[in-house]
Amino acid sequence: MSSREQDPIEEELDAHLRMAIEERMARGESRGEAERNARRELGNLTVVSEVTREQRRGPMIWVDRLTQELRVSMRSLMKSRAFTLGVVGCWAIAIAAHAAMLAIVDQIFVRPPAHVSDPNRVVRLYARFDYPGQPAYTTPTFSFQAADALRRDASRVGDFAAYAAFEATAGLPGGIRTVRASAITRNYFGVLGVSPLLGAFPVEGLPTLTSCSDGMVISHALFTAAFGGQSSVLGSTVRVADRVLPVCAVAPAGFNGGDPTNPEVWIPVEVAGVWARGANWREDRNWWVNIVARVHWFAQSRSDDVAAAAKRVLEPIVAESSRRGPPPVFAVIAASIVPGRAPGALAQNRTILWLGGAATLLLLLATLNVSTMLLLRTLEKQPEFALRRVLGASSGTIARHVGTEVIAIGALGAVVGLTLAQLLRPVLQQLLGVDAIPIPLMRVVAIEGAALAVAAVIASLPPILAAVSAQRAFAHRADPRSTASARAGLARSSLLVLQVASCVVLVAGALVMARSLKAVRDLDLGIDASRVLVASLDDQYAASLGKLPASALVSDIAAKAAHLPGVTAIATANRIPFGMAMGMSVFNEEQKIITLPNRGVPMHTGATHGFFSAIGAKVLKGRTFTAAEDSANARVAVVNATFATIAYPNAEPVGRCIFLGSPKYGECYRIIGVVADQRRFSVLPEEPIMDLYVPMSTGLRFSHPATQIILRVDGDPASLAPAVERIARSVLPPAAPITVQPLARRLDPQVRPFIAGTRLLSIYSFVAFIVATAGILGTLAYLARLAKRATAIRMALGATEMRAAMSVARSGIVTTVLGLVIGGALAMALRGRAGPLLFGVDETRIVMLIGQAVALVGLAGVVASVVPAWRGSRPGVFRSLNAD
Amino acid sequence: MSKRGDSRIEVLQGTLDFIVLQTLRWGPRHGYGMAQQIRANSSNALSVDTGSLYPALHRLERKKLIVASWETSENKQRVRVYRLTDAGRKQLAAERSKWEQLSAAIAGILNPPGAEADA
């Protein structure tokens, strides 16, 4: 080796040695003696150069070693590309599924909205009402008066701020467009503890030099998109609706305050209230603002104290607003601002948690599979490891070599998996109906890091132990492979058993969820919501217009929309299925009130004649309204099946006389038809209640104006929504609050958890199924190859192909059966916990589905065991004997 | 390397860096020359183990207290020659001051003022 190619440290030590020899020879020693003595004095050159190299590099020596090991591992992995591709691919898919799901779990359950300081002290308020005879419900909205009262009278426990989402037309530099806006009290940002990126947030009281009172705050997204990220935006003005507002501040990037509408502008409620809620925005019957509170630290208050204080302040307001009926049982809930801890999102949240668990199980299964494959690879390389041990390599060096290979595979899998996760997450967010907020890659890496570290340890332990035990095999002069194979047998079998067990749990979960979704889809809602489009004018806004003018506007929109192509039926009504309902006292011919025990009086709906066709109601008896009966003189009514059964248990309801409001009115409304019961709040079965339908003109006399336009359409109702909205906007005053959406969309939040759960669990279980089967197949193929010689001897001694194959397949089958038993038991143990997530799947059915999962995975396991064993017992097997 | 009964003293741990810096104070040296000089200057009392000397030289170079360059020796051999840097000089001064304080302290302990001479 020339000096240029030689390692500099070794060259330096060589020079030292030469000089020492020369000096000794100069002192009279012979060359041989001088060399021997000089070498002895210098010591082990390899060790000296190694220690010198470590000192030269300092702490960086570990990076050097790792890099070197990684280089060797990568070279080795590149030689077996199929193996590397399989292992990395298997891990990457599981990491992608896990990281994407974990990021969503983090988003929903762990992470408070960005930029909120000390989020543990910030709560969002919810009001819970329990009216007699109606299901209790929880709402996140309050009246502005309520928010004002809390700010005034509950300041002892915390600071309260209000906000409400709305849409407004804004003249931005790029043109006029609708922006997502939020009407806020001026202490909103202060309560959340957010600091502006630029400028100063509006403050209460008189504006100072650094603040502006009636200006707007813009989001960072709008700041960059519409204003080019220029700080000159501060002080510029934007026309919003009929006002010109200065831009006071820019919110920090990603801030939304936990408002899922992701506002683009925040405007003080004193300015924006009228745009968001009309002229009556301050009235106590207008419940439209959300309330957040920051609990005082000095009062040592807890969220419960805030809730109790808020209840004390709000109770008189609630009692006042429900003075016409019996007061509800009222409570205030102070919940965390972390989205997943809000009341009312239980089904979705449970689904997300379960899917997080399923993704973890999938990652575990893939890790076990990777571990098995690495173990088999290590067993193949055991003679090499044994030789290295005999030549002086320490067990640490061997372990480091195998560990580095796992790190190399893990790193490749992690890079591919985390990249895939970033692509997969938006799809999952949409499927699960959670905010499509971006999650930085570093956050995902931080969340996933611990799981990856645990996975790497699980994957590397069995192969490291197998590699380290190679020396003993060599020392015993046995075939290292067979001895080590026997020693590693337990580890290998355990890994396979765990894989099969995990697979059973996932497949069983998917089957149960699919059954549950089918049960939900098969539910008879009493209507056909799939082809229905609904345009809803805000009730409070309609009330502010007055009953007759509002109804006239709605009728005008309906008359114009009826001419749209594809509309097969159209009607107006004062309520729609799955919307708010109003009760009414109804009396029979004996002037006795008709009530359902514990469920109260009938709910009533005022509707025009096309209503029943438009919602797809089933008419059980008689007929529904005619066009002529839309007029004020029609004294007719349609009732639902429960009403008919309760009021006329053994008699014909059609043709009977009922009295509305009070018997003293003396006006007989004749029942002309009976329709099937409809769901009121939930797609899942609920307690039946009595329904009464009267012509819209009668509905007007007794309660609210028509605010709903219901259209039955040919094809996708969503495609007609823009045309209907255009018509509505052309008829209504500017900025009137109207929403147009398919009726089915109201049901989506209820059905979505079942759909998402089924789809994702199916995907996860399919991947698990493939991974587990591949694991068994790979292991058995290896065992069959290992047992080729024994098989050949058996067959030479007269064993049939079948018998020889079965002796090899036995270990695979035994492993599979063990895995099935453990997996089945685990699935049975978990079935109780999955109960709240399921619908329409009884205990017997769950057990049957777990049985099916066991059978399915068992079949795959047996096939995966038999095929390689059978191939190993084919006639070619004798070649292995000849080779010996 | 000391043997049982050998009069040479192994360099105390922690003092090797100081000795190397002090040796280089008199001019550039290669590793072998340095080992020879340490032995000669200590009248053969100090023996520097080669297995310690080269790691120490490379450690001091990493710390930028000395610099090295490949040169040709008088015997026409390629050798790595080390020189003291300014930082090395400062470090040496500091170490030397500490060492002198320590020697004085130990001398004080061995020969306390007013104590009678050992018998």
PDB file of C-alpha atoms in Angstrom, chain A residues 712-847:
ATOM      1  CA  ARG A 712     -87.323  16.553  -4.227  1.00  0.00           C
ATOM      2  CA  VAL A 713     -84.983  16.285  -7.185  1.00  0.00           C
ATOM      3  CA  ASP A 714     -83.909  13.832  -9.837  1.00  0.00           C
ATOM      4  CA  GLY A 715     -80.206  13.099  -9.369  1.00  0.00           C
ATOM      5  CA  ASP A 716     -77.787  14.606  -6.880  1.00  0.00           C
ATOM      6  CA  PRO A 717     -79.528  17.252  -4.741  1.00  0.00           C
ATOM      7  CA  ALA A 718     -76.202  19.022  -4.087  1.00  0.00           C
ATOM      8  CA  SER A 719     -75.860  19.879  -7.777  1.00  0.00           C
ATOM      9  CA  LEU A 720     -79.071  21.936  -7.635  1.00  0.00           C
ATOM     10  CA  ALA A 721     -78.062  23.828  -4.478  1.00  0.00           C
ATOM     11  CA  PRO A 722     -76.270  26.746  -6.233  1.00  0.00           C
ATOM     12  CA  ALA A 723     -79.281  27.436  -8.491  1.00  0.00           C
ATOM     13  CA  VAL A 724     -81.681  27.404  -5.513  1.00  0.00           C
ATOM     14  CA  GLU A 725     -79.383  29.707  -3.534  1.00  0.00           C
ATOM     15  CA  ARG A 726     -79.226  32.147  -6.468  1.00  0.00           C
ATOM     16  CA  ILE A 727     -83.019  32.273  -6.592  1.00  0.00           C
ATOM     17  CA  ALA A 728     -83.240  32.723  -2.812  1.00  0.00           C
ATOM     18  CA  ARG A 729     -80.700  35.561  -2.858  1.00  0.00           C
ATOM     19  CA  SER A 730     -82.584  37.262  -5.682  1.00  0.00           C
ATOM     20  CA  VAL A 731     -85.791  37.201  -3.607  1.00  0.00           C
ATOM     21  CA  LEU A 732     -84.469  37.889  -0.083  1.00  0.00           C
ATOM     22  CA  PRO A 733     -82.973  41.132   1.257  1.00  0.00           C
ATOM     23  CA  PRO A 734     -79.159  41.311   0.946  1.00  0.00           C
ATOM     24  CA  ALA A 735     -77.147  39.200   3.399  1.00  0.00           C
ATOM     25  CA  ALA A 736     -80.250  37.328   4.612  1.00  0.00           C
ATOM     26  CA  PRO A 737     -79.102  34.174   6.460  1.00  0.00           C
ATOM     27  CA  ILE A 738     -80.209  31.247   4.298  1.00  0.00           C
ATOM     28  CA  THR A 739     -78.504  27.886   3.866  1.00  0.00           C
ATOM     29  CA  VAL A 740     -79.141  25.417   1.077  1.00  0.00           C
ATOM     30  CA  GLN A 741     -77.997  21.838   1.546  1.00  0.00           C
ATOM     31  CA  PRO A 742     -79.094  18.260   0.905  1.00  0.00           C
ATOM     32  CA  LEU A 743     -81.176  16.827   3.747  1.00  0.00           C
ATOM     33  CA  ALA A 744     -78.866  13.796   3.854  1.00  0.00           C
ATOM     34  CA  ARG A 745     -76.038  16.098   4.924  1.00  0.00           C
ATOM     35  CA  ARG A 746     -77.847  16.686   8.205  1.00  0.00           C
ATOM     36  CA  LEU A 747     -77.625  12.957   8.789  1.00  0.00           C
ATOM     37  CA  ASP A 748     -73.976  12.718   7.765  1.00  0.00           C
ATOM     38  CA  PRO A 749     -72.489  13.493  11.191  1.00  0.00           C
ATOM     39  CA  GLN A 750     -74.569  10.677  12.644  1.00  0.00           C
ATOM     40  CA  VAL A 751     -73.747   8.117   9.959  1.00  0.00           C
ATOM     41  CA  ARG A 752     -70.151   9.211   9.295  1.00  0.00           C
ATOM     42  CA  PRO A 753     -68.570   7.416  12.277  1.00  0.00           C
ATOM     43  CA  PHE A 754     -70.016   4.123  11.074  1.00  0.00           C
ATOM     44  CA  ILE A 755     -68.869   4.696   7.479  1.00  0.00           C
ATOM     45  CA  ALA A 756     -65.406   5.904   8.461  1.00  0.00           C
ATOM     46  CA  GLY A 757     -64.981   3.150  11.030  1.00  0.00           C
ATOM     47  CA  THR A 758     -65.985   0.456   8.582  1.00  0.00           C
ATOM     48  CA  ARG A 759     -63.898   1.728   5.679  1.00  0.00           C
ATOM     49  CA  LEU A 760     -60.747   2.292   7.678  1.00  0.00           C
ATOM     50  CA  LEU A 761     -61.001  -0.892   9.723  1.00  0.00           C
ATOM     51  CA  SER A 762     -61.590  -2.818   6.493  1.00  0.00           C
ATOM     52  CA  ILE A 763     -58.448  -1.311   4.971  1.00  0.00           C
ATOM     53  CA  TYR A 764     -56.408  -1.920   8.126  1.00  0.00           C
ATOM     54  CA  SER A 765     -57.638  -5.492   8.487  1.00  0.00           C
ATOM     55  CA  PHE A 766     -56.976  -6.213   4.796  1.00  0.00           C
ATOM     56  CA  VAL A 767     -53.387  -4.992   5.158  1.00  0.00           C
ATOM     57  CA  ALA A 768     -53.081  -6.975   8.403  1.00  0.00           C
ATOM     58  CA  PHE A 769     -54.419 -10.065   6.669  1.00  0.00           C
ATOM     59  CA  ILE A 770     -51.858  -9.780   3.865  1.00  0.00           C
ATOM     60  CA  VAL A 771     -48.989  -9.046   6.270  1.00  0.00           C
ATOM     61  CA  ALA A 772     -49.831 -11.936   8.609  1.00  0.00           C
ATOM     62  CA  THR A 773     -50.323 -14.398   5.741  1.00  0.00           C
ATOM     63  CA  ALA A 774     -47.042 -13.292   4.155  1.00  0.00           C
ATOM     64  CA  GLY A 775     -45.337 -13.744   7.529  1.00  0.00           C
ATOM     65  CA  ILE A 776     -46.570 -17.311   7.927  1.00  0.00           C
ATOM     66  CA  LEU A 777     -45.829 -18.099   4.289  1.00  0.00           C
ATOM     67  CA  GLY A 778     -42.289 -16.715   4.495  1.00  0.00           C
ATOM     68  CA  THR A 779     -41.481 -18.512   7.731  1.00  0.00           C
ATOM     69  CA  LEU A 780     -42.890 -21.828   6.585  1.00  0.00           C
ATOM     70  CA  ALA A 781     -41.046 -21.573   3.267  1.00  0.00           C
ATOM     71  CA  TYR A 782     -37.849 -21.055   5.250  1.00  0.00           C
ATOM     72  CA  LEU A 783     -38.594 -23.980   7.572  1.00  0.00           C
ATOM     73  CA  ALA A 784     -39.448 -26.203   4.600  1.00  0.00           C
ATOM     74  CA  ARG A 785     -36.118 -25.306   2.984  1.00  0.00           C
ATOM     75  CA  LEU A 786     -34.311 -26.032   6.247  1.00  0.00           C
ATOM     76  CA  ALA A 787     -36.088 -29.359   6.643  1.00  0.00           C
ATOM     77  CA  LYS A 788     -35.468 -30.441   3.054  1.00  0.00           C
ATOM     78  CA  ARG A 789     -32.822 -32.969   4.034  1.00  0.00           C
ATOM     79  CA  ALA A 790     -34.948 -34.483   6.800  1.00  0.00           C
ATOM     80  CA  THR A 791     -37.907 -34.632   4.422  1.00  0.00           C
ATOM     81  CA  ALA A 792     -35.831 -36.404   1.803  1.00  0.00           C
ATOM     82  CA  ILE A 793     -34.678 -38.977   4.367  1.00  0.00           C
ATOM     83  CA  ARG A 794     -38.259 -39.561   5.500  1.00  0.00           C
ATOM     84  CA  MET A 795     -39.402 -40.043   1.916  1.00  0.00           C
ATOM     85  CA  ALA A 796     -36.437 -42.306   1.175  1.00  0.00           C
ATOM     86  CA  LEU A 797     -37.521 -44.394   4.128  1.00  0.00           C
ATOM     87  CA  GLY A 798     -40.988 -44.758   2.643  1.00  0.00           C
ATOM     88  CA  ALA A 799     -43.004 -41.791   3.869  1.00  0.00           C
ATOM     89  CA  THR A 800     -45.588 -40.518   1.380  1.00  0.00           C
ATOM     90  CA  GLU A 801     -45.402 -36.962   0.026  1.00  0.00           C
ATOM     91  CA  MET A 802     -48.463 -36.080   2.098  1.00  0.00           C
ATOM     92  CA  ARG A 803     -46.994 -37.399   5.336  1.00  0.00           C
ATOM     93  CA  ALA A 804     -43.655 -35.699   4.692  1.00  0.00           C
ATOM     94  CA  ALA A 805     -45.394 -32.411   3.877  1.00  0.00           C
ATOM     95  CA  MET A 806     -47.610 -32.598   6.941  1.00  0.00           C
ATOM     96  CA  SER A 807     -44.644 -33.092   9.263  1.00  0.00           C
ATOM     97  CA  VAL A 808     -43.255 -29.762   8.000  1.00  0.00           C
ATOM     98  CA  ALA A 809     -46.621 -27.982   7.886  1.00  0.00           C
ATOM     99  CA  ARG A 810     -47.432 -29.080  11.432  1.00  0.00           C
ATOM    100  CA  SER A 811     -45.395 -26.354  13.100  1.00  0.00           C
ATOM    101  CA  GLY A 812     -47.107 -23.696  10.954  1.00  0.00           C
ATOM    102  CA  ILE A 813     -50.537 -25.102  11.691  1.00  0.00           C
ATOM    103  CA  VAL A 814     -49.844 -25.360  15.429  1.00  0.00           C
ATOM    104  CA  THR A 815     -48.618 -21.738  15.419  1.00  0.00           C
ATOM    105  CA  THR A 816     -51.688 -20.616  13.502  1.00  0.00           C
ATOM    106  CA  VAL A 817     -54.063 -22.422  15.856  1.00  0.00           C
ATOM    107  CA  LEU A 818     -52.350 -20.884  18.897  1.00  0.00           C
ATOM    108  CA  GLY A 819     -52.628 -17.438  17.301  1.00  0.00           C
ATOM    109  CA  LEU A 820     -56.292 -18.035  16.477  1.00  0.00           C
ATOM    110  CA  VAL A 821     -57.060 -19.007  20.074  1.00  0.00           C
ATOM    111  CA  ILE A 822     -55.277 -15.962  21.514  1.00  0.00           C
ATOM    112  CA  GLY A 823     -56.718 -13.611  18.862  1.00  0.00           C
ATOM    113  CA  GLY A 824     -60.215 -14.999  19.326  1.00  0.00           C
ATOM    114  CA  ALA A 825     -59.964 -14.618  23.102  1.00  0.00           C
ATOM    115  CA  LEU A 826     -58.665 -11.062  22.725  1.00  0.00           C
ATOM    116  CA  ALA A 827     -61.479 -10.156  20.325  1.00  0.00           C
ATOM    117  CA  MET A 828     -64.031 -11.642  22.741  1.00  0.00           C
ATOM    118  CA  ALA A 829     -62.525  -9.624  25.594  1.00  0.00           C
ATOM    119  CA  LEU A 830     -62.678  -6.408  23.555  1.00  0.00           C
ATOM    120  CA  ARG A 831     -66.218  -6.919  22.264  1.00  0.00           C
ATOM    121  CA  GLY A 832     -67.810  -5.364  25.350  1.00  0.00           C
ATOM    122  CA  ARG A 833     -65.743  -2.192  24.991  1.00  0.00           C
ATOM    123  CA  ALA A 834     -66.715  -1.778  21.330  1.00  0.00           C
ATOM    124  CA  GLY A 835     -70.402  -1.839  22.250  1.00  0.00           C
ATOM    125  CA  PRO A 836     -71.032   1.941  22.221  1.00  0.00           C
ATOM    126  CA  LEU A 837     -69.500   2.109  18.754  1.00  0.00           C
ATOM    127  CA  LEU A 838     -71.841  -0.432  17.265  1.00  0.00           C
ATOM    128  CA  PHE A 839     -75.427  -0.459  16.225  1.00  0.00           C
ATOM    129  CA  GLY A 840     -77.780  -3.333  15.480  1.00  0.00           C
ATOM    130  CA  VAL A 841     -75.186  -6.033  16.140  1.00  0.00           C
ATOM    131  CA  ASP A 842     -76.194  -8.182  19.068  1.00  0.00           C
ATOM    132  CA  GLU A 843     -73.938 -10.303  21.263  1.00  0.00           C
ATOM    133  CA  THR A 844     -74.640 -13.522  19.354  1.00  0.00           C
ATOM    134  CA  ARG A 845     -73.877 -11.833  16.042  1.00  0.00           C
ATOM    135  CA  ILE A 846     -70.601 -10.413  17.381  1.00  0.00           C
ATOM    136  CA  VAL A 847     -69.515 -13.859  18.554  1.00  0.00           C
TER     137      VAL A 847
END
